[in-house]
mmCIF file with all atom_site columns, C-alpha atoms in Angstrom:
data_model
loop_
_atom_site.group_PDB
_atom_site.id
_atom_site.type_symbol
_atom_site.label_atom_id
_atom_site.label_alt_id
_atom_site.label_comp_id
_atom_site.label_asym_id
_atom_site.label_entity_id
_atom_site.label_seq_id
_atom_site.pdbx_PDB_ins_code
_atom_site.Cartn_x
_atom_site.Cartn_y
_atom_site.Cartn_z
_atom_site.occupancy
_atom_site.B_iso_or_equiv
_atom_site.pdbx_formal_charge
_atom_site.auth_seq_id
_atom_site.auth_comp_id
_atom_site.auth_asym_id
_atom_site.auth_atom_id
_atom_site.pdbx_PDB_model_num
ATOM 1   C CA . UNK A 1 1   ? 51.436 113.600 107.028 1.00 42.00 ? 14  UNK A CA 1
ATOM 2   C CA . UNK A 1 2   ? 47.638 112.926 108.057 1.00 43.00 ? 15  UNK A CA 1
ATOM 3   C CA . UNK A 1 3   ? 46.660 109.311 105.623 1.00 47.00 ? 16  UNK A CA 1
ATOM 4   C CA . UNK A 1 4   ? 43.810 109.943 104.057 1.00 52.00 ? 17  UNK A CA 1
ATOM 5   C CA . UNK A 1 5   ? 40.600 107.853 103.900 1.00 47.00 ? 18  UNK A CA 1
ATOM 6   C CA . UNK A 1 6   ? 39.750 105.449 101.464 1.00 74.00 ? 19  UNK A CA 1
ATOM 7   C CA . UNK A 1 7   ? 37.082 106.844 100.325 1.00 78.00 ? 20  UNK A CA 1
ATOM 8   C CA . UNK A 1 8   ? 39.133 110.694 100.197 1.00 81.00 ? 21  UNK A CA 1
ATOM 9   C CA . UNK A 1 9   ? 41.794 109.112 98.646  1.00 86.00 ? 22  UNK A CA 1
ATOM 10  C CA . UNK A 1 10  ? 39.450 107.613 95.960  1.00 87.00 ? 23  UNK A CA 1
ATOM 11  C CA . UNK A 1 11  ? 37.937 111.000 94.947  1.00 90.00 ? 24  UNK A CA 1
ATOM 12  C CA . UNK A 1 12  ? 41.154 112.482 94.747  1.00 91.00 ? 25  UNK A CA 1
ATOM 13  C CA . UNK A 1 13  ? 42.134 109.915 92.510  1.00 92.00 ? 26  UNK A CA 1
ATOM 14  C CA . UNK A 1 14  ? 39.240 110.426 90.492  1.00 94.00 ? 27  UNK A CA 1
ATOM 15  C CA . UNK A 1 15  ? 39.149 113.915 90.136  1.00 95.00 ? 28  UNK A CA 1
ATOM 16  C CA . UNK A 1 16  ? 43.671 113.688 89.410  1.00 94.00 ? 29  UNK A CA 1
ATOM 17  C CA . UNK A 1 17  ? 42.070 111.413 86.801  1.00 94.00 ? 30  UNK A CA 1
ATOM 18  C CA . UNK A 1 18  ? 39.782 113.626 85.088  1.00 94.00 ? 31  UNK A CA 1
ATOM 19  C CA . UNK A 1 19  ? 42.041 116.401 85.163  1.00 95.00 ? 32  UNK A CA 1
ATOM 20  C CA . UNK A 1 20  ? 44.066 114.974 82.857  1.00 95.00 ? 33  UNK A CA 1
ATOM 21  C CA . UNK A 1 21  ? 41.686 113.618 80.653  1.00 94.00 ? 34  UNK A CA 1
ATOM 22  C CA . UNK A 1 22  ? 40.107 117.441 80.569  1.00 94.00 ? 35  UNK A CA 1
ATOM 23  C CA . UNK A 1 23  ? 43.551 118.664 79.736  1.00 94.00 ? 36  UNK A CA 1
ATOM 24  C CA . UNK A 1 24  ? 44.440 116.074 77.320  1.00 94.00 ? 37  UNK A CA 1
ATOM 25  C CA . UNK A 1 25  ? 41.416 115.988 75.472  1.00 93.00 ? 38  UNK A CA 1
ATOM 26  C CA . UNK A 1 26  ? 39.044 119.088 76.588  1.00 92.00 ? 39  UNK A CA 1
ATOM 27  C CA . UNK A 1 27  ? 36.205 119.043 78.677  1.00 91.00 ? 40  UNK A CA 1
ATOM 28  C CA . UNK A 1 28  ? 34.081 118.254 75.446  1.00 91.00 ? 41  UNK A CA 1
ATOM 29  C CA . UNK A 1 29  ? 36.603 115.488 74.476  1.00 92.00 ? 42  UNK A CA 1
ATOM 30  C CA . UNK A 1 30  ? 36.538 113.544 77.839  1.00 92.00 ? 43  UNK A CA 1
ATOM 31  C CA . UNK A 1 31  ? 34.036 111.378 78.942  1.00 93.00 ? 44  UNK A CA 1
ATOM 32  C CA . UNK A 1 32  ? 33.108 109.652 82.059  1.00 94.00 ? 45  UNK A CA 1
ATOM 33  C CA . UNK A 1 33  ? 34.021 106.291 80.447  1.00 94.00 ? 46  UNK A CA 1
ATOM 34  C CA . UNK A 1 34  ? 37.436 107.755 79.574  1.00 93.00 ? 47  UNK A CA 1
ATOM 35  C CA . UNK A 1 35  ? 37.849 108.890 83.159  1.00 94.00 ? 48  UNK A CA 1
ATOM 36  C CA . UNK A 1 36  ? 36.529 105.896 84.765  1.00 93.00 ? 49  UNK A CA 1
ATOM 37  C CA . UNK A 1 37  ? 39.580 104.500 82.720  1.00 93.00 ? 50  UNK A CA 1
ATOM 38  C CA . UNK A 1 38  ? 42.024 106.741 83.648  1.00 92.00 ? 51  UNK A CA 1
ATOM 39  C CA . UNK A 1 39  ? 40.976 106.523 87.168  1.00 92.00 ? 52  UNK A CA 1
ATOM 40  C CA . UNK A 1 40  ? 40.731 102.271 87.587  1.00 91.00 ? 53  UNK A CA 1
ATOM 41  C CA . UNK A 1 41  ? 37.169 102.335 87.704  1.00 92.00 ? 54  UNK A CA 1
ATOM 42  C CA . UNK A 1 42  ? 34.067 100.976 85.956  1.00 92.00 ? 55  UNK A CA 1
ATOM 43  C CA . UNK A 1 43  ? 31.589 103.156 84.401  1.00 92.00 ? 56  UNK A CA 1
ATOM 44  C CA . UNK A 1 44  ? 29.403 102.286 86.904  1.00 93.00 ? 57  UNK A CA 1
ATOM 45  C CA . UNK A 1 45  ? 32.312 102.715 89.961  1.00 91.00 ? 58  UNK A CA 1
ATOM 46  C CA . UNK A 1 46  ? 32.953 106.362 88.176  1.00 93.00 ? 59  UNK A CA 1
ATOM 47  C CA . UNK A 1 47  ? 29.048 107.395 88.885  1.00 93.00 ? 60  UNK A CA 1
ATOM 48  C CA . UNK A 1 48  ? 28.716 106.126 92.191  1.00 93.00 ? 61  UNK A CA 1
ATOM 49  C CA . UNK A 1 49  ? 31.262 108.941 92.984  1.00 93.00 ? 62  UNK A CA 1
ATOM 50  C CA . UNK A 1 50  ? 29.984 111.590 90.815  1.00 93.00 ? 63  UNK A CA 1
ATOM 51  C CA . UNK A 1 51  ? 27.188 111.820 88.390  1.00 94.00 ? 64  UNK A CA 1
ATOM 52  C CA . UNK A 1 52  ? 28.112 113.723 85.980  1.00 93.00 ? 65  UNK A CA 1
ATOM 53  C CA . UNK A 1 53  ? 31.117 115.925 84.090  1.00 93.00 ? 66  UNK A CA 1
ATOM 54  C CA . UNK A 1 54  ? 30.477 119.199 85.664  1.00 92.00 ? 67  UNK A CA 1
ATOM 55  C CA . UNK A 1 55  ? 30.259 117.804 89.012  1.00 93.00 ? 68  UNK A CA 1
ATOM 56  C CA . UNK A 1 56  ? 33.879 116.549 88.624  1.00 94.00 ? 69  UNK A CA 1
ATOM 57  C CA . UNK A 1 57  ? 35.014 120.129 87.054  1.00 93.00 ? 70  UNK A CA 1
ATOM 58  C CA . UNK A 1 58  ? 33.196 121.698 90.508  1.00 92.00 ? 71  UNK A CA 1
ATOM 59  C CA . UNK A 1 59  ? 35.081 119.374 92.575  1.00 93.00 ? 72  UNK A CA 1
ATOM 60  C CA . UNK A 1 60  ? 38.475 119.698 91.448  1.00 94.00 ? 73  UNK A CA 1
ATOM 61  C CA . UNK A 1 61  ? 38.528 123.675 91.312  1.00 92.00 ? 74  UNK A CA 1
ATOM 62  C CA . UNK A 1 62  ? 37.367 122.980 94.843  1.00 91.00 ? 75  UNK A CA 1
ATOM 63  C CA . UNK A 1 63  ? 39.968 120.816 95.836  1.00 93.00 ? 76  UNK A CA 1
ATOM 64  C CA . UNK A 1 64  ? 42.594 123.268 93.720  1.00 93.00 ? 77  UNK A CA 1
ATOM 65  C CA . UNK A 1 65  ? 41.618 126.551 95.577  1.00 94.00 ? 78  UNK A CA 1
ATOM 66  C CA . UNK A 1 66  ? 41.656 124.756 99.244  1.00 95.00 ? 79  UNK A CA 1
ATOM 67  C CA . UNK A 1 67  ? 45.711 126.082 99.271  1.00 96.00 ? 80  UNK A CA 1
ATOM 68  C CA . UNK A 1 68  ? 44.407 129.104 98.373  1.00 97.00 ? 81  UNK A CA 1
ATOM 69  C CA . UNK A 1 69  ? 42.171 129.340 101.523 1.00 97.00 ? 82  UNK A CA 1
ATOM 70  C CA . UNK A 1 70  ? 44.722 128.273 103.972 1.00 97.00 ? 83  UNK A CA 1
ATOM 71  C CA . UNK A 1 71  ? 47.053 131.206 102.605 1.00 97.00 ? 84  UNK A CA 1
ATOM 72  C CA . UNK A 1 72  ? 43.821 133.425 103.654 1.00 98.00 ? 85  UNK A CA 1
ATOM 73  C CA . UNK A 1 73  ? 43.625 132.002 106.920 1.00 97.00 ? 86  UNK A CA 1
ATOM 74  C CA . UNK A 1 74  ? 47.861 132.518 107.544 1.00 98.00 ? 87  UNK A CA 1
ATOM 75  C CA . UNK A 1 75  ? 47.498 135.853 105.952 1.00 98.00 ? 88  UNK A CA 1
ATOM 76  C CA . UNK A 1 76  ? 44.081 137.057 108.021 1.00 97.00 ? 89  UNK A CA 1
ATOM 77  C CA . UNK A 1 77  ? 45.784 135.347 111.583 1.00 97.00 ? 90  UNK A CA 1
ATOM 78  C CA . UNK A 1 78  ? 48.957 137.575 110.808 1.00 97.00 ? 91  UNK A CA 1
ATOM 79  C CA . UNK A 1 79  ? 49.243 140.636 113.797 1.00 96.00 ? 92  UNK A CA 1
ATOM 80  C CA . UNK A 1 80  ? 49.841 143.597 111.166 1.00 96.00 ? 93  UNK A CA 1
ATOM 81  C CA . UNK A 1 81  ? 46.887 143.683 108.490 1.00 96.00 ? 94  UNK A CA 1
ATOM 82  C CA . UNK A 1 82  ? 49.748 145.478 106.265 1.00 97.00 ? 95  UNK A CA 1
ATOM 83  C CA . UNK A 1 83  ? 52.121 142.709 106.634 1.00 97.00 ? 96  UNK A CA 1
ATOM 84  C CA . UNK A 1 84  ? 48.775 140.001 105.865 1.00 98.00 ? 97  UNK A CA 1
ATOM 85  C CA . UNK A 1 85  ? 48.418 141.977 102.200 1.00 98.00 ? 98  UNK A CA 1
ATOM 86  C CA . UNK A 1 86  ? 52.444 141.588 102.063 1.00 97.00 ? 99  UNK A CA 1
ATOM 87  C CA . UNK A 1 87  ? 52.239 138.085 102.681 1.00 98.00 ? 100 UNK A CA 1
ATOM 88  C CA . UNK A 1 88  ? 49.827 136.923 100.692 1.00 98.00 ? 101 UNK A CA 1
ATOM 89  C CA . UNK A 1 89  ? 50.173 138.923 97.604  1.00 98.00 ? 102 UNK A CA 1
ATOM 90  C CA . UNK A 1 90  ? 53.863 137.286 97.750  1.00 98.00 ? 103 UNK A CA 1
ATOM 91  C CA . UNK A 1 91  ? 52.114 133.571 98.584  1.00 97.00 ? 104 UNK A CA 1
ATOM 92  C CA . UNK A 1 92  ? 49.637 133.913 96.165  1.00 97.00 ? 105 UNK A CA 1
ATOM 93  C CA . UNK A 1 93  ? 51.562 134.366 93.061  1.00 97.00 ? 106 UNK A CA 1
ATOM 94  C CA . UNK A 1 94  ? 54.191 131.831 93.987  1.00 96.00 ? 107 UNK A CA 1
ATOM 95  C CA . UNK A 1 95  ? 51.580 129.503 94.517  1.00 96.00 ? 108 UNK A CA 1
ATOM 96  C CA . UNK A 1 96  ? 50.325 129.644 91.011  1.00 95.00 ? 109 UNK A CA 1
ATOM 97  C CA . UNK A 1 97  ? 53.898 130.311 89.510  1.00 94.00 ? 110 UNK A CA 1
ATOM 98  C CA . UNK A 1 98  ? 54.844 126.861 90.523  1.00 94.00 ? 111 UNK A CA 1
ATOM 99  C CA . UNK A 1 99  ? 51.329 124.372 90.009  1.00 95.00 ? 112 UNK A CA 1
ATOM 100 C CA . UNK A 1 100 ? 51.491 125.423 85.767  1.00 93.00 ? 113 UNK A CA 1
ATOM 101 C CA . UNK A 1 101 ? 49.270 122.122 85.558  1.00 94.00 ? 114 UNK A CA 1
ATOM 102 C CA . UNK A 1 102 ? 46.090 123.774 88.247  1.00 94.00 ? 115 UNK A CA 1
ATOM 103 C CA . UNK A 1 103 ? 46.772 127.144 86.778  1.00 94.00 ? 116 UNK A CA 1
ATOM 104 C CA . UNK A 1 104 ? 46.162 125.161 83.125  1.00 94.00 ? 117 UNK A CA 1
ATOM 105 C CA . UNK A 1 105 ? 43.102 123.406 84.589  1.00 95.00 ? 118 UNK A CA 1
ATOM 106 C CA . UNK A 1 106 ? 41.492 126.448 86.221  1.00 93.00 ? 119 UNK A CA 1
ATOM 107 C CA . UNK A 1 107 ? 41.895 128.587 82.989  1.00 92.00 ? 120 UNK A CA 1
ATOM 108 C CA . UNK A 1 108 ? 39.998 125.652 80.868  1.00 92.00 ? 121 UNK A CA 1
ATOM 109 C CA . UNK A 1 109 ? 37.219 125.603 83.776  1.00 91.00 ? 122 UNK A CA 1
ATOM 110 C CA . UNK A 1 110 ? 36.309 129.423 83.045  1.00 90.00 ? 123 UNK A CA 1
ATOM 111 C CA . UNK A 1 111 ? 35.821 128.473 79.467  1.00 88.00 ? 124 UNK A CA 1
ATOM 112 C CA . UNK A 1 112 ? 33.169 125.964 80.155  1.00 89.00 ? 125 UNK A CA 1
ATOM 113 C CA . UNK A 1 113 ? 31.770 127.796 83.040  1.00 89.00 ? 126 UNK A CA 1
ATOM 114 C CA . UNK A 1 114 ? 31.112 131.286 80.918  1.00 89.00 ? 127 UNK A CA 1
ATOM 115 C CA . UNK A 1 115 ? 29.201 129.035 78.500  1.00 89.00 ? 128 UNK A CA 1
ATOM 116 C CA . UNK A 1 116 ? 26.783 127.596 81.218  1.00 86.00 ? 129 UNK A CA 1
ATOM 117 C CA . UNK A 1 117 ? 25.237 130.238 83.213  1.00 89.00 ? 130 UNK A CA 1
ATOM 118 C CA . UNK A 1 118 ? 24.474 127.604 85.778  1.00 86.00 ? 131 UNK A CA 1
ATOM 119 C CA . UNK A 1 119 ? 27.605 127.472 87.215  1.00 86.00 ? 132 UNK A CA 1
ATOM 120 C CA . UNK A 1 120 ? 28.162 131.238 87.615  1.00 88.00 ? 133 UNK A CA 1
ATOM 121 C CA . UNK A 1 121 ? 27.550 131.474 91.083  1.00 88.00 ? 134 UNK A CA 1
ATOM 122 C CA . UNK A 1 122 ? 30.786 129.055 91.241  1.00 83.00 ? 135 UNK A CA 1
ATOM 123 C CA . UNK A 1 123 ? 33.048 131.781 90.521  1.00 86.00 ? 136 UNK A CA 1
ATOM 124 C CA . UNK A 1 124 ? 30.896 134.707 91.909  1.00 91.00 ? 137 UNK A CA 1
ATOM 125 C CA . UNK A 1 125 ? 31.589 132.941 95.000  1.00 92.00 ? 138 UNK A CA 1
ATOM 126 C CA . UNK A 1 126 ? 35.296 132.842 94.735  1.00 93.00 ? 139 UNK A CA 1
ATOM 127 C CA . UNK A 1 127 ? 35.609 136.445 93.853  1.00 94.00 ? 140 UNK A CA 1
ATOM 128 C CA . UNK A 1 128 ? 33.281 137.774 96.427  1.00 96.00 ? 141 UNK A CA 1
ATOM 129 C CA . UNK A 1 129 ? 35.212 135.731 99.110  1.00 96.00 ? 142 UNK A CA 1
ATOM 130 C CA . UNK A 1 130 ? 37.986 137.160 97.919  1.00 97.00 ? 143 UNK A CA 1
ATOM 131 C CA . UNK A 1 131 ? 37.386 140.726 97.321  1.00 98.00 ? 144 UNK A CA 1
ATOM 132 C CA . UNK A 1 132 ? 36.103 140.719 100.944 1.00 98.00 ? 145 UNK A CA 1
ATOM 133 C CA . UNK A 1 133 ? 39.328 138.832 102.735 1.00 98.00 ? 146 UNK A CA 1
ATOM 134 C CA . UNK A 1 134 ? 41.115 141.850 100.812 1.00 98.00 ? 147 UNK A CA 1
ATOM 135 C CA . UNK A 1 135 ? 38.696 144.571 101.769 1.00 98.00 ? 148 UNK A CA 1
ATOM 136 C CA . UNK A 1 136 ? 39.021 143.590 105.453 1.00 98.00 ? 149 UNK A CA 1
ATOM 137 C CA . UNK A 1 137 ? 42.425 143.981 105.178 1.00 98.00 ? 150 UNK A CA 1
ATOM 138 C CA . UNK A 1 138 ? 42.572 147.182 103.851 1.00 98.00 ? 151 UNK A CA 1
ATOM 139 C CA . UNK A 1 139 ? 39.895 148.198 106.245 1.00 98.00 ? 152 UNK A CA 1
ATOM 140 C CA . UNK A 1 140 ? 42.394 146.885 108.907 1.00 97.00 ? 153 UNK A CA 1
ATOM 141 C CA . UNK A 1 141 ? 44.929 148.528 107.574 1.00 96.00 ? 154 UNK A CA 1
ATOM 142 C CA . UNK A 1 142 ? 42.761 152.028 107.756 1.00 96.00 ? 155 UNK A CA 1
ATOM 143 C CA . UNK A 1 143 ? 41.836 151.411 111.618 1.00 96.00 ? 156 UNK A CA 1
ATOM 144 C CA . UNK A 1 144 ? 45.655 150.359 112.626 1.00 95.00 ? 157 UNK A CA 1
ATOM 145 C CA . UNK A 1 145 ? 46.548 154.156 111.146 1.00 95.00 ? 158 UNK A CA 1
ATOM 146 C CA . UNK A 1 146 ? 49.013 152.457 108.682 1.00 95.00 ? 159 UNK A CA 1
ATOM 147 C CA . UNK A 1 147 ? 47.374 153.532 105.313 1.00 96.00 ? 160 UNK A CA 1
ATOM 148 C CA . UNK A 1 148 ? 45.915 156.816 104.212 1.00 95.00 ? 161 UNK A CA 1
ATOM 149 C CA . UNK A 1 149 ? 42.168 157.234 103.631 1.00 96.00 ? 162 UNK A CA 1
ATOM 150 C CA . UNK A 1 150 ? 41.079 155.093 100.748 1.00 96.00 ? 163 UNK A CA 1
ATOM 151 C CA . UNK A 1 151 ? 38.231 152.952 100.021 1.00 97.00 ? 164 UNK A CA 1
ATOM 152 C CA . UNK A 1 152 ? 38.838 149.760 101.298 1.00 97.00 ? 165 UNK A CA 1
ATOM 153 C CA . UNK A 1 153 ? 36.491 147.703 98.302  1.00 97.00 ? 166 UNK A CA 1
ATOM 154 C CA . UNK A 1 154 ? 37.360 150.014 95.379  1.00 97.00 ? 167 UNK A CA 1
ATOM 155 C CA . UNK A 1 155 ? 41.277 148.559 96.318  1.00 97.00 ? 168 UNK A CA 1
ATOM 156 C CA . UNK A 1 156 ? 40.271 145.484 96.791  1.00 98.00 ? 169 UNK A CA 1
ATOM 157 C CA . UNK A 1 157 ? 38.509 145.039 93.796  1.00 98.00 ? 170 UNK A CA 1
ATOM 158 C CA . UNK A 1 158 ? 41.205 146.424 91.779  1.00 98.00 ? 171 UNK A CA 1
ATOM 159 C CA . UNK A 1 159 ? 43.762 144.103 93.593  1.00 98.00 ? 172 UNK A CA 1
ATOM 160 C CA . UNK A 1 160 ? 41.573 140.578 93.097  1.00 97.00 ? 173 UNK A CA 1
ATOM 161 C CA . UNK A 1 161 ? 41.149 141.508 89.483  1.00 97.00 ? 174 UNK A CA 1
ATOM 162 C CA . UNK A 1 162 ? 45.014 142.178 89.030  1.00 97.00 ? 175 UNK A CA 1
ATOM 163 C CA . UNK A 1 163 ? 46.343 139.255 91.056  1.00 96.00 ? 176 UNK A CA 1
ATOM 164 C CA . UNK A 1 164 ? 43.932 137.251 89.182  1.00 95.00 ? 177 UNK A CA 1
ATOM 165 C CA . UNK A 1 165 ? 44.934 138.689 85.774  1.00 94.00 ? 178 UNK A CA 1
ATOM 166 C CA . UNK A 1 166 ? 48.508 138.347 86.493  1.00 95.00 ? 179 UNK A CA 1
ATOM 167 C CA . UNK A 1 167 ? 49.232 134.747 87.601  1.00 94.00 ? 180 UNK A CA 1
ATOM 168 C CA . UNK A 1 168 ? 48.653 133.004 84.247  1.00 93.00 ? 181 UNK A CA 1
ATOM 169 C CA . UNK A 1 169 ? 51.466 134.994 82.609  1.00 93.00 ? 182 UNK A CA 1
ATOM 170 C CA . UNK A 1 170 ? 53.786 133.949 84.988  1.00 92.00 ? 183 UNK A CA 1
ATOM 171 C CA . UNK A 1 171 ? 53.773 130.329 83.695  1.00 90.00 ? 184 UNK A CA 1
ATOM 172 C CA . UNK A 1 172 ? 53.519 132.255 80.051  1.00 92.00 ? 185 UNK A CA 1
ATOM 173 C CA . UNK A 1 173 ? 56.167 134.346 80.323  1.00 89.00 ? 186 UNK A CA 1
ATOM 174 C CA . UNK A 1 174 ? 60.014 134.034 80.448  1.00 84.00 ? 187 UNK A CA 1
ATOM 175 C CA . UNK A 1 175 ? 60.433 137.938 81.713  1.00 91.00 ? 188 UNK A CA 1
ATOM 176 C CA . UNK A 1 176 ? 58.319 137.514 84.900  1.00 92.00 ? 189 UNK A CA 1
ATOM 177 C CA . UNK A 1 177 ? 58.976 136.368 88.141  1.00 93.00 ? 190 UNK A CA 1
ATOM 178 C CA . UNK A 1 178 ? 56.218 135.873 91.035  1.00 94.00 ? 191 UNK A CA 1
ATOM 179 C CA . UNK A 1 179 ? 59.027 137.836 93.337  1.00 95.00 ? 192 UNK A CA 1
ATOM 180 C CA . UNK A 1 180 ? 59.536 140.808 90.779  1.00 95.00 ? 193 UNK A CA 1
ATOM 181 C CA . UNK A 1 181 ? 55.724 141.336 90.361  1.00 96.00 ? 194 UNK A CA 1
ATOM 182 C CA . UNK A 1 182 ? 55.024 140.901 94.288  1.00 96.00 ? 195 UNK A CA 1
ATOM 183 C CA . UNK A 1 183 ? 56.867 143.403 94.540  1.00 97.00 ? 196 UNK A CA 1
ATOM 184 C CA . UNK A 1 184 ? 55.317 145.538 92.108  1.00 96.00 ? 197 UNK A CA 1
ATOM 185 C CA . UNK A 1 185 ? 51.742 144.723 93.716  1.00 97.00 ? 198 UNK A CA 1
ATOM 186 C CA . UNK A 1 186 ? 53.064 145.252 96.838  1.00 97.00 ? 199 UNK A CA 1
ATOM 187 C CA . UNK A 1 187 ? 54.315 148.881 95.364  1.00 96.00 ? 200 UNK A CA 1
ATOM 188 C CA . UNK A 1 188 ? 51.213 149.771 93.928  1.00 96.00 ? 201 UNK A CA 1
ATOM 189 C CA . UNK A 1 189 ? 48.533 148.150 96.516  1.00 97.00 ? 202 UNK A CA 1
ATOM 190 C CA . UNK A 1 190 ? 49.974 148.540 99.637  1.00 97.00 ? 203 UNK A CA 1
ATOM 191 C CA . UNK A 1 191 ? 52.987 151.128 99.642  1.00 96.00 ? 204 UNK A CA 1
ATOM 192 C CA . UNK A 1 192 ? 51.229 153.754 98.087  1.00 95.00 ? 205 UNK A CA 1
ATOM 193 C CA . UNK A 1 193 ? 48.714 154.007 100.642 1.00 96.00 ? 206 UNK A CA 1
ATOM 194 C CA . UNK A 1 194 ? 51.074 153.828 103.871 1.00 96.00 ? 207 UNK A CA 1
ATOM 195 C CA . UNK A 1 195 ? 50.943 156.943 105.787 1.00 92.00 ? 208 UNK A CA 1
ATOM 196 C CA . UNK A 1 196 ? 54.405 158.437 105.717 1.00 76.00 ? 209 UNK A CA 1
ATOM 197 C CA . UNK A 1 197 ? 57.022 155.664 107.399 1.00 55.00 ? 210 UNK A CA 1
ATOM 198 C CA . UNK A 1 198 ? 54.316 153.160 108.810 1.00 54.00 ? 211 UNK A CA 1
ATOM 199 C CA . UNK A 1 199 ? 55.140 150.201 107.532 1.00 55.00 ? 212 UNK A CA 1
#
């Protein structure tokens, strides 16, 4: 395992630190001197870092959607655009089924972000990275003769905004399992568009 920096491992700490406060207490609830606190630091030691609350909600759903980006890059670097759609529809939700406590995090982030207009670009740039890593899938998938004639962003819109929809109830709920709904994704966004025994 690479050791990180000082200075990395400090704003890890600090934003670890924060997250906790923000799920303990609210985003409203915390404050920077709490954090500073939590994380070891002074006041002052907390803003040299970061200067205010919303920069340290940007940073961590940064740092929490960087696994998320490697399991694009596996999934894009994969031979068979098909398979990259199996892959990471299965990655994806496992990945959220077992961090409950980023899932948590990320949820309470949209509910101060959709009450600051500001920070909207923040998650119009997640889901347009998304929907086009899916879309260039499917449109791979289209060109390799595997699926039938669709339209590549109408799927992949619909598949972002179910994945997305999806992984918080399987921390929720006791009757679903990131393998049982892969598979259902993987029934009704990729096996219902294979041309007849290409898979």
């Amino acid at each position: 395992m690479t050791k990180r920096a000082p200075k990395e491992q400090r704003m890890e700490d600090i934003i670890e630190a924060a997250v906790s406060e923000f799920l303990a207490k609210g985003y409203e609830g915390a404050s920077m001197q709490s954090i500073a606190e939590q994380a070891g630091l002074t006041k002052g030691g907390l803003y040299y870092h970061f200067g205010s609350k919303d920069e340290i909600l940007i940073a961590a759903n940064g740092s929490y959607f960087e696994p998320i980006w490697e399991l694009i890059k596996t999934a894009a670097a994969i031979t068979c655009p098909v398979e990259g759609l199996r892959y990471f529809i299965h990655e994806y939700l496992q990945y959220w089924s077992s961090h409950s406590r980023q899932m948590t995090f990320i949820l309470l982030s949209l509910s101060k972000i959709m009450a600051c207009p500001a920070m909207w670009p923040l998650i119009n740039s997640y889901s347009e990275r998304m929907i086009v890593f899916y879309e260039q899938l499917y449109t791979g998938g289209l060109e390799a003769g595997k699926f039938r004639n669709h339209q590549p962003k109408s799927q992949a819109t619909a598949l972002f905004a179910a994945l997305d929809g999806a992984t918080p109830y399987l921390i929720i709920s006791q009757n679903l399992s990131p393998e049982s709904v892969a598979r259902q994704f993987e029934m009704t966004f990729v096996d219902m568009l294979l041309i007849d025994g290409k898979k």
